[in-house]
Structures are given as structure tokens and as C-alpha cells.
Coordinates of C-alpha atoms in Angstrom, one line a residue:
X1 CA 23.6 -13.3 13.8
X2 CA 22.8 -10.7 11.9
X3 CA 19.4 -12.3 11.1
X4 CA 19.3 -12.6 15.4
X5 CA 20.3 -9.4 15.6
X6 CA 17.2 -7.9 13.8
X7 CA 14.9 -10.3 15.3
X8 CA 16.1 -9.4 18.8
X9 CA 15.7 -5.0 17.5
X10 CA 11.9 -6.3 16.3
X11 CA 11.3 -8.2 19.8
X12 CA 12.5 -4.7 21.7
X13 CA 10.7 -2.2 19.4
X14 CA 7.4 -4.7 20.2
X15 CA 8.2 -4.9 24.2
X16 CA 8.9 -1.3 24.2
X17 CA 5.3 -0.3 22.6
X18 CA 3.3 -2.8 24.8
X19 CA 4.8 -1.2 28.0
X20 CA 3.9 1.6 26.9
X21 CA 0.4 1.0 27.4
X22 CA 1.6 -1.4 30.3
X23 CA 2.9 1.4 32.7
X24 CA 0.4 4.1 31.3
X25 CA -2.5 1.9 32.7
X26 CA -0.4 0.4 35.8
X27 CA 0.5 4.4 36.7
X28 CA -2.9 5.2 36.7
X29 CA -3.7 2.1 39.1
X30 CA -5.9 0.7 36.5
X31 CA -5.9 -3.0 36.4
X32 CA -4.1 -4.9 34.1
X33 CA -4.1 -8.8 33.4
X34 CA -1.3 -10.1 31.5
X35 CA 1.6 -8.4 29.2
X36 CA 1.9 -10.7 26.1
X37 CA 4.7 -10.3 23.4
X38 CA 3.3 -12.5 20.2
X39 CA 0.1 -13.9 19.8
X40 CA -1.7 -17.6 20.0
X41 CA -0.3 -20.5 23.0
X42 CA 1.1 -19.5 25.8
X43 CA 5.5 -20.7 25.0
X44 CA 6.7 -19.4 28.4
X45 CA 4.9 -17.3 31.7
X46 CA 5.5 -15.8 34.6
X47 CA 2.5 -14.7 37.1
X48 CA 3.6 -11.5 39.7
X49 CA 1.2 -9.3 41.3
X50 CA -1.7 -11.1 39.2
X51 CA -0.4 -10.3 35.9
X52 CA 0.4 -12.9 33.1
X53 CA 3.7 -12.0 31.8
X54 CA 4.2 -14.5 28.8
X55 CA 5.6 -14.8 25.1
X56 CA 3.4 -16.9 22.9
X57 CA 3.9 -18.7 19.8
X58 CA 2.8 -16.0 16.5
X59 CA 5.6 -13.5 16.6
X60 CA 3.0 -11.2 14.7
X61 CA 3.4 -8.5 17.8
X62 CA 1.7 -8.2 20.9
X63 CA -0.8 -7.0 23.6
X64 CA -1.8 -6.3 27.2
X65 CA -4.7 -7.6 28.5
X66 CA -7.3 -6.2 31.1
X67 CA -9.7 -7.7 33.3
X68 CA -12.8 -5.7 31.3
X69 CA -12.0 -8.5 28.2
X70 CA -12.7 -11.6 30.5
X71 CA -16.2 -12.5 31.0
X72 CA -14.6 -15.4 33.8
X73 CA -13.1 -12.4 35.8
X74 CA -14.2 -12.2 39.3
X75 CA -13.5 -8.2 39.6
X76 CA -17.2 -6.6 39.9
X77 CA -18.3 -4.8 36.8
X78 CA -18.4 -1.3 38.7
X79 CA -14.7 -1.8 39.6
X80 CA -13.7 1.6 39.7
X81 CA -9.8 0.6 38.5
X82 CA -11.2 -1.3 35.9
X83 CA -10.2 0.4 32.0
X84 CA -13.8 0.9 30.7
X85 CA -14.7 2.9 33.8
X86 CA -11.9 5.4 34.3
X87 CA -12.9 8.6 32.4
X88 CA -11.8 8.7 28.8
X89 CA -9.0 11.1 29.3
X90 CA -7.1 8.2 31.7
X91 CA -8.5 5.5 28.9
X92 CA -6.9 7.7 25.8
X93 CA -3.6 8.3 27.7
X94 CA -3.5 4.0 27.7
X95 CA -4.3 3.7 24.3
X96 CA -1.9 6.6 22.9
X97 CA 0.9 5.3 25.3
X98 CA 2.4 2.7 22.7
X99 CA 2.8 4.6 20.0
X100 CA 4.1 7.7 22.5
X101 CA 6.9 5.1 23.9
X102 CA 7.9 3.6 19.9
X103 CA 8.4 7.7 19.2
X104 CA 10.0 8.4 22.3
X105 CA 12.3 5.2 21.9
X106 CA 13.3 6.3 17.7
X107 CA 14.5 9.6 19.1
X108 CA 16.5 8.2 22.0
X109 CA 18.5 5.4 19.8
X110 CA 18.8 8.7 17.6
X111 CA 20.4 10.8 20.3
X112 CA 22.5 7.4 21.3
X113 CA 23.7 7.1 17.8
X114 CA 25.3 11.3 18.0
X115 CA 26.4 10.2 21.8
X116 CA 28.4 6.6 20.7
X117 CA 28.9 7.2 17.0
X118 CA 29.3 10.8 16.2
X119 CA 27.8 13.3 14.1
X120 CA 27.6 12.9 10.7
X121 CA 30.6 14.5 8.6
X122 CA 29.9 13.4 5.3
X123 CA 29.8 10.4 2.9
X124 CA 33.1 8.7 1.8
X125 CA 32.2 7.2 -1.9
X126 CA 33.9 4.3 -3.3
X127 CA 33.1 3.3 -7.1
X128 CA 30.1 1.4 -7.6
X129 CA 26.2 1.6 -6.8
X130 CA 25.4 -0.9 -3.6
X131 CA 21.9 -2.6 -4.0
X132 CA 20.1 -2.3 -0.7
X133 CA 16.9 -4.2 -1.6
X134 CA 15.6 -6.7 -4.2
X135 CA 11.7 -7.2 -5.1
X136 CA 10.5 -10.2 -5.8
X137 CA 9.7 -11.5 -9.1
X138 CA 10.9 -8.4 -11.1
X139 CA 14.1 -8.1 -13.8
X140 CA 16.7 -7.5 -10.7
X141 CA 15.6 -10.9 -8.7
X142 CA 16.0 -13.2 -11.6
X143 CA 19.3 -11.9 -12.8
X144 CA 20.7 -13.3 -9.1
X145 CA 21.2 -9.3 -7.8
X146 CA 20.5 -9.8 -4.3
X147 CA 20.6 -7.1 -1.8
X148 CA 24.4 -6.2 0.0
X149 CA 25.6 -7.0 -4.0
X150 CA 27.8 -4.0 -5.4
X151 CA 27.4 -3.5 -9.0
X152 CA 30.5 -2.5 -10.3
X153 CA 30.2 -2.0 -14.3
X154 CA 27.9 -2.0 -16.8
X155 CA 28.5 -3.3 -20.3
X156 CA 31.9 -3.3 -19.5
X157 CA 31.9 0.8 -18.5
X158 CA 33.2 1.0 -14.8
X159 CA 31.1 3.2 -12.4
X160 CA 32.5 6.0 -10.9
X161 CA 31.4 6.9 -7.2
X162 CA 28.6 8.8 -5.3
X163 CA 25.2 9.5 -6.2
X164 CA 26.6 10.4 -9.6
X165 CA 26.9 6.3 -10.2
X166 CA 23.8 5.7 -9.0
X167 CA 22.2 8.6 -11.5
X168 CA 23.7 7.3 -14.5
X169 CA 22.9 3.7 -13.6
X170 CA 19.3 4.3 -12.7
X171 CA 19.2 6.2 -16.7
X172 CA 21.3 3.3 -18.1
X173 CA 18.0 0.7 -17.0
X174 CA 15.2 3.3 -17.7
X175 CA 17.1 3.3 -21.3
X176 CA 17.0 0.1 -22.1
X177 CA 13.6 -1.8 -21.8
X178 CA 13.6 -5.2 -22.9
X179 CA 17.3 -4.9 -23.9
X180 CA 19.9 -7.0 -21.7
X181 CA 22.7 -5.1 -20.0
X182 CA 25.6 -6.8 -18.6
X183 CA 26.3 -6.4 -14.8
X184 CA 29.9 -6.4 -13.4
X185 CA 28.9 -7.5 -9.8
X186 CA 31.3 -8.0 -6.7
X187 CA 29.6 -10.6 -3.2
X188 CA 32.1 -11.2 -0.6
X189 CA 34.6 -9.9 -2.7
X190 CA 34.1 -12.2 -5.5
X191 CA 33.1 -10.7 -9.2
X192 CA 30.7 -11.8 -11.0
X193 CA 29.0 -11.0 -14.5
X194 CA 25.3 -10.6 -14.5
X195 CA 22.9 -10.5 -17.3
X196 CA 19.4 -8.5 -16.7
X197 CA 16.7 -7.2 -19.2
X198 CA 14.5 -4.6 -17.6
X199 CA 11.4 -4.8 -17.9
X200 CA 8.9 -2.4 -20.4
X201 CA 7.3 0.1 -18.1
X202 CA 5.8 2.2 -20.8
X203 CA 8.7 2.6 -22.2
X204 CA 11.0 3.1 -19.4
X205 CA 12.9 0.0 -18.1
X206 CA 12.3 -1.1 -14.9
X207 CA 14.3 -3.8 -12.7
X208 CA 12.8 -3.9 -8.8
X209 CA 15.6 -3.1 -7.0
X210 CA 16.3 0.2 -4.6
X211 CA 20.3 1.5 -5.5
X212 CA 22.1 3.6 -3.3
X213 CA 25.6 4.8 -3.8
X214 CA 28.5 2.7 -2.3
X215 CA 31.0 3.8 0.2
X216 CA 31.3 4.3 4.5
X217 CA 29.7 7.5 6.0
X218 CA 32.1 9.7 8.3
X219 CA 31.7 10.5 12.2
X220 CA 32.9 13.1 13.9
X221 CA 32.6 14.0 17.8
X222 CA 29.7 16.1 18.7
X223 CA 30.6 19.3 19.8
X224 CA 28.5 18.9 22.7
X225 CA 25.3 17.9 24.2
X226 CA 23.0 20.6 22.6
X227 CA 24.4 19.0 19.2
X228 CA 23.4 15.9 19.8
X229 CA 20.1 16.6 21.0
X230 CA 19.9 19.1 17.9
X231 CA 20.8 16.8 15.4
X232 CA 18.7 13.2 16.8
X233 CA 15.4 15.9 16.8
X234 CA 16.1 17.4 13.0
X235 CA 16.5 13.4 12.2
X236 CA 13.6 12.7 14.0
X237 CA 11.3 15.2 12.4
X238 CA 12.7 13.9 9.0
X239 CA 12.2 10.5 9.2
X240 CA 8.7 10.8 11.0
X241 CA 7.7 13.3 8.4
X242 CA 9.2 10.4 5.4
X243 CA 6.9 7.4 7.1
X244 CA 4.4 9.5 7.0
X245 CA 4.5 10.9 3.6
X246 CA 4.7 6.7 2.4
X247 CA 1.5 5.8 4.3
X248 CA -0.1 9.0 2.6
X249 CA 0.9 8.3 -0.8
X250 CA 0.2 3.9 0.1
X251 CA -3.4 5.2 0.4
X252 CA -3.9 7.2 -2.2
X253 CA -2.1 5.5 -4.7
X254 CA -1.8 2.0 -3.9
X255 CA -2.0 -0.1 -7.5
X256 CA 1.6 1.9 -7.8
X257 CA 3.7 1.6 -4.1
X258 CA 1.6 -1.3 -3.3
X259 CA 4.6 -4.0 -4.3
X260 CA 7.0 -1.8 -2.2
X261 CA 5.3 -2.6 1.0
X262 CA 7.4 -4.5 3.1
X263 CA 6.9 -7.7 5.8
X264 CA 8.3 -9.4 8.9
X265 CA 10.6 -11.2 6.5
X266 CA 12.2 -8.8 4.5
X267 CA 12.3 -6.2 7.5
X268 CA 14.8 -9.0 9.2
X269 CA 16.6 -9.5 5.5
X270 CA 17.1 -5.4 5.8
X271 CA 18.0 -5.7 9.6
X272 CA 20.8 -8.4 8.9
X273 CA 22.6 -7.0 5.8
X274 CA 22.2 -3.6 8.2
X275 CA 23.8 -5.7 11.0
X276 CA 26.6 -6.9 8.7
X277 CA 27.4 -3.3 7.8
X278 CA 27.7 -2.2 11.2
X279 CA 28.3 1.4 12.9
X280 CA 25.6 3.4 12.7
X281 CA 23.5 1.6 10.3
X282 CA 21.9 -0.1 13.5
X283 CA 20.5 2.5 14.7
X284 CA 19.0 4.1 12.0
X285 CA 17.4 0.9 11.2
X286 CA 16.2 0.9 14.8
X287 CA 14.3 4.4 14.8
X288 CA 13.1 3.8 11.6
X289 CA 11.1 0.9 12.3
X290 CA 10.0 1.9 15.4
X291 CA 8.5 5.0 14.3
X292 CA 7.2 2.9 11.3
X293 CA 5.7 0.6 14.0
X294 CA 4.2 3.9 15.8
X295 CA 3.2 5.2 12.6
X296 CA 0.9 2.4 11.9
X297 CA -0.5 1.8 15.1
X298 CA -2.1 4.9 15.2
X299 CA -4.0 4.0 11.6
X300 CA -7.8 4.1 12.5
X301 CA -8.0 0.6 11.9
X302 CA -9.8 -2.1 14.1
X303 CA -7.8 -4.0 16.6
X304 CA -5.1 -1.4 16.2
X305 CA -4.4 1.7 18.5
X306 CA -6.1 4.0 15.7
X307 CA -8.9 2.0 15.8
X308 CA -9.2 1.8 19.6
X309 CA -8.6 5.6 19.8
X310 CA -11.5 6.4 16.9
X311 CA -14.0 4.0 19.3
X312 CA -13.3 6.2 22.2
X313 CA -13.6 9.2 20.6
X314 CA -17.4 8.1 19.4
X315 CA -18.1 7.0 23.1
X316 CA -17.2 10.4 23.7
X317 CA -19.6 12.6 20.8
X318 CA -22.5 10.0 22.2
X319 CA -21.7 10.4 25.6
X320 CA -21.8 7.0 26.4
X321 CA -20.5 3.7 25.4
X322 CA -21.0 2.1 21.5
X323 CA -23.4 -0.8 21.6
X324 CA -21.5 -3.9 22.4
X325 CA -22.1 -5.5 19.4
X326 CA -20.7 -2.8 17.3
X327 CA -17.9 -3.2 19.1
X328 CA -17.4 -7.0 19.1
X329 CA -18.0 -6.3 15.4
X330 CA -15.4 -3.9 14.4
X331 CA -12.8 -6.2 16.1
X332 CA -13.5 -9.0 14.7
X333 CA -13.0 -7.3 11.1
X334 CA -10.3 -6.1 12.2
X335 CA -8.5 -9.3 13.1
X336 CA -9.5 -10.4 10.1
X337 CA -7.4 -8.2 8.0
X338 CA -5.3 -7.9 9.8
X339 CA -4.2 -11.5 10.1
X340 CA -5.1 -12.3 6.7
X341 CA -2.9 -9.1 5.3
X342 CA 0.1 -10.5 7.7
X343 CA 0.1 -13.8 5.8
X344 CA 0.0 -12.3 2.4
X345 CA 3.3 -10.2 3.3
X346 CA 4.7 -13.2 4.7
X347 CA 3.8 -15.0 1.8
X348 CA 4.9 -12.4 -0.5
X349 CA 8.3 -12.3 1.0
X350 CA 9.6 -15.9 1.5
X351 CA 10.0 -15.8 -2.3
X352 CA 13.4 -13.4 -1.0
X353 CA 14.6 -16.1 1.9
X354 CA 17.6 -16.3 -0.6
X355 CA 19.0 -13.3 0.6
X356 CA 18.2 -14.2 3.7
X357 CA 19.7 -17.6 3.2
X358 CA 23.3 -16.3 1.8
X359 CA 23.7 -14.0 5.2
X360 CA 23.5 -17.5 7.2
X361 CA 26.4 -18.7 4.9
X362 CA 23.5 -21.4 3.5

């Protein structure tokens, strides 16, 4: 159920993004020919008011199609309701609407968290450290650690609770490069002993795992709508800033941070783990992934909304449309890049499917 919940959330975020483009166009009277979730062959479709609504075979995104892109369209090329014949501000709104829709959804989810779950009132820590993520091919994965495990002791010494337990464990790992540590862990109520050998990274031990305090976050009822909106807005700003900073760091220090990039399989694994935890976790997961989709699509890369916006900006500076051959080459290069990146990330993440299989009870 956790995996299905995560997949449903991802599908919903894609639908919201594409709905942003769709409604921005139809609201302005711009012709739309299709609304698709996924790419490739059509699995399910329905025609309504001249628009094809389709579910496609490759679940790596979605798109809104316009008659402008159909060479066989019976609509005259000078039709004023074609997207390409509309003023630049109207076209810019259509392009930006997907990103805006994901950002608005993230804020709305945080508001819903405040209204349904409440306002965070502190963290109730219990002994141990939670493994929230494991990188494939690293020491943690080789030892048998998986996302959701709780580390309760190292070399016979019990770990305390809270952030201090994380600090102590990280210090122990960093100070033991190429040394074997014995971890006491708990998974599904069962205690296990694992042998872990941190890799030596310039004299510092590394294991390739994300660690966080183990426990539960306490919530209290909001004092009123103002507190809900204020807290949601503050959290939204913090999450957005951290997401943007993460993409900037990836671009400026790619060699050091590329291994932290997660593809579809890893994102589903994270969502499945959080779905099992319940509470506020899924609200935060949904908001964070929605913000990530918004920032990712805003990047000035071919096929992404940011790349389309760059073409529109260049057209505005030139005072006339860019040559069709240039636009076609730009889009084709983007397709190869994005499909290639998606395949690499999926292959990278399949090595971590064991954690997903555990969540499924296999």
C-alpha cells in the first residue's frame, strides 16, 4: 500500500502540473488538442470537446499538446486562437502555469497539514538513529542496512536519542575509515547485528546513508487560520530555498553531489517508507516533491518549461520567432538528454529495489 500511495502522489503531482498548462491555455481561449499523463503509446483515452485526454505507457511525466505542433491539423495557420499566434505575455503564462501550479499545490498541502494534523510542537525522541536513505554500492548498502532501519548501538555501546545520537554516530563513523564496526539494528521489531566497514575518503569514514533522529513529532491544534497560513508560508519558503540551493549545489559541485540525485525508483521508495510512518510525513513528502518538480521544470533546459521560456525570451528580444530549424534542434537535443538521464537514474535506483521489496513483504 505504501508503494501504491507514493505512485498515486507522483501521478497526482504530474496531473496538477499539466493541468496548470491546460487551464492557463483554455482560460485564455487558446486551442488545446491533448492532455496526456506519460509518454509513448496510448493506454487509455477519451475525447471531450475536441481534446484527447490520454494515459500513456511511459510514466516519466506528461504533456499538453497544441494544434500548432500537428502538421496535419485542419486549423488554418493564421487562426488567432493558436498558441503561436497569441501575444508573448499570454504564451508566457501558459508556459509558467505548470510551475506555478506545483508551487501553489505545495503551499496548499502545507496549509492542509496545519489544518488536519496541527502545528508542530516538538520532537519526542526515542533511543537510536533512523536510517532514512541508503546509497547503492556504498558501505551501508553492502552491510545490509536499508531505509527504515533503526540503529540502536555501535560496538556494544547503546545510542542515546535525539540529534545528539546522530552526531555521536556520525563522529564514530568518520573516525573509523576502513575499520569494521558492529551495528545493532532493529527492523520490523527484530534485532539484528550487522558488520559495517566505512570507506576511506581522504582519511574520513563514509558509509553512504542518510541518518536522522528516531522518534515522533508532536503536534498541537492551531490557534486559528492565521497561525495555519503563517506556518505554512514559512515552511514553504524554507523548503523552496533548500530545493533551489540543492539544484545550485548540484550544478556547481556536480562531481561531489551527483551520487545524491534520486530517480523515480528512489522517490517511490522514499514515499513508501513515509506512507508506512503515516502522520504528517506524507504531507511533507508531497509538498517537497511538488516543489522539486516546480524547480526542475523551471531549469532552462530543452523540453522543460524553463527551456521553452528561454526560447520565448529570445523571440521577444529578436522581435520575431526563432528559425524553426533552431527550435527543432533545441527540442531534439533536450529529448535525448532527458530520456538518457531518466534511464540512467532508473538503472541506478534498481540496485536499491531490495528496500522496496521489503516494504512489499517479498
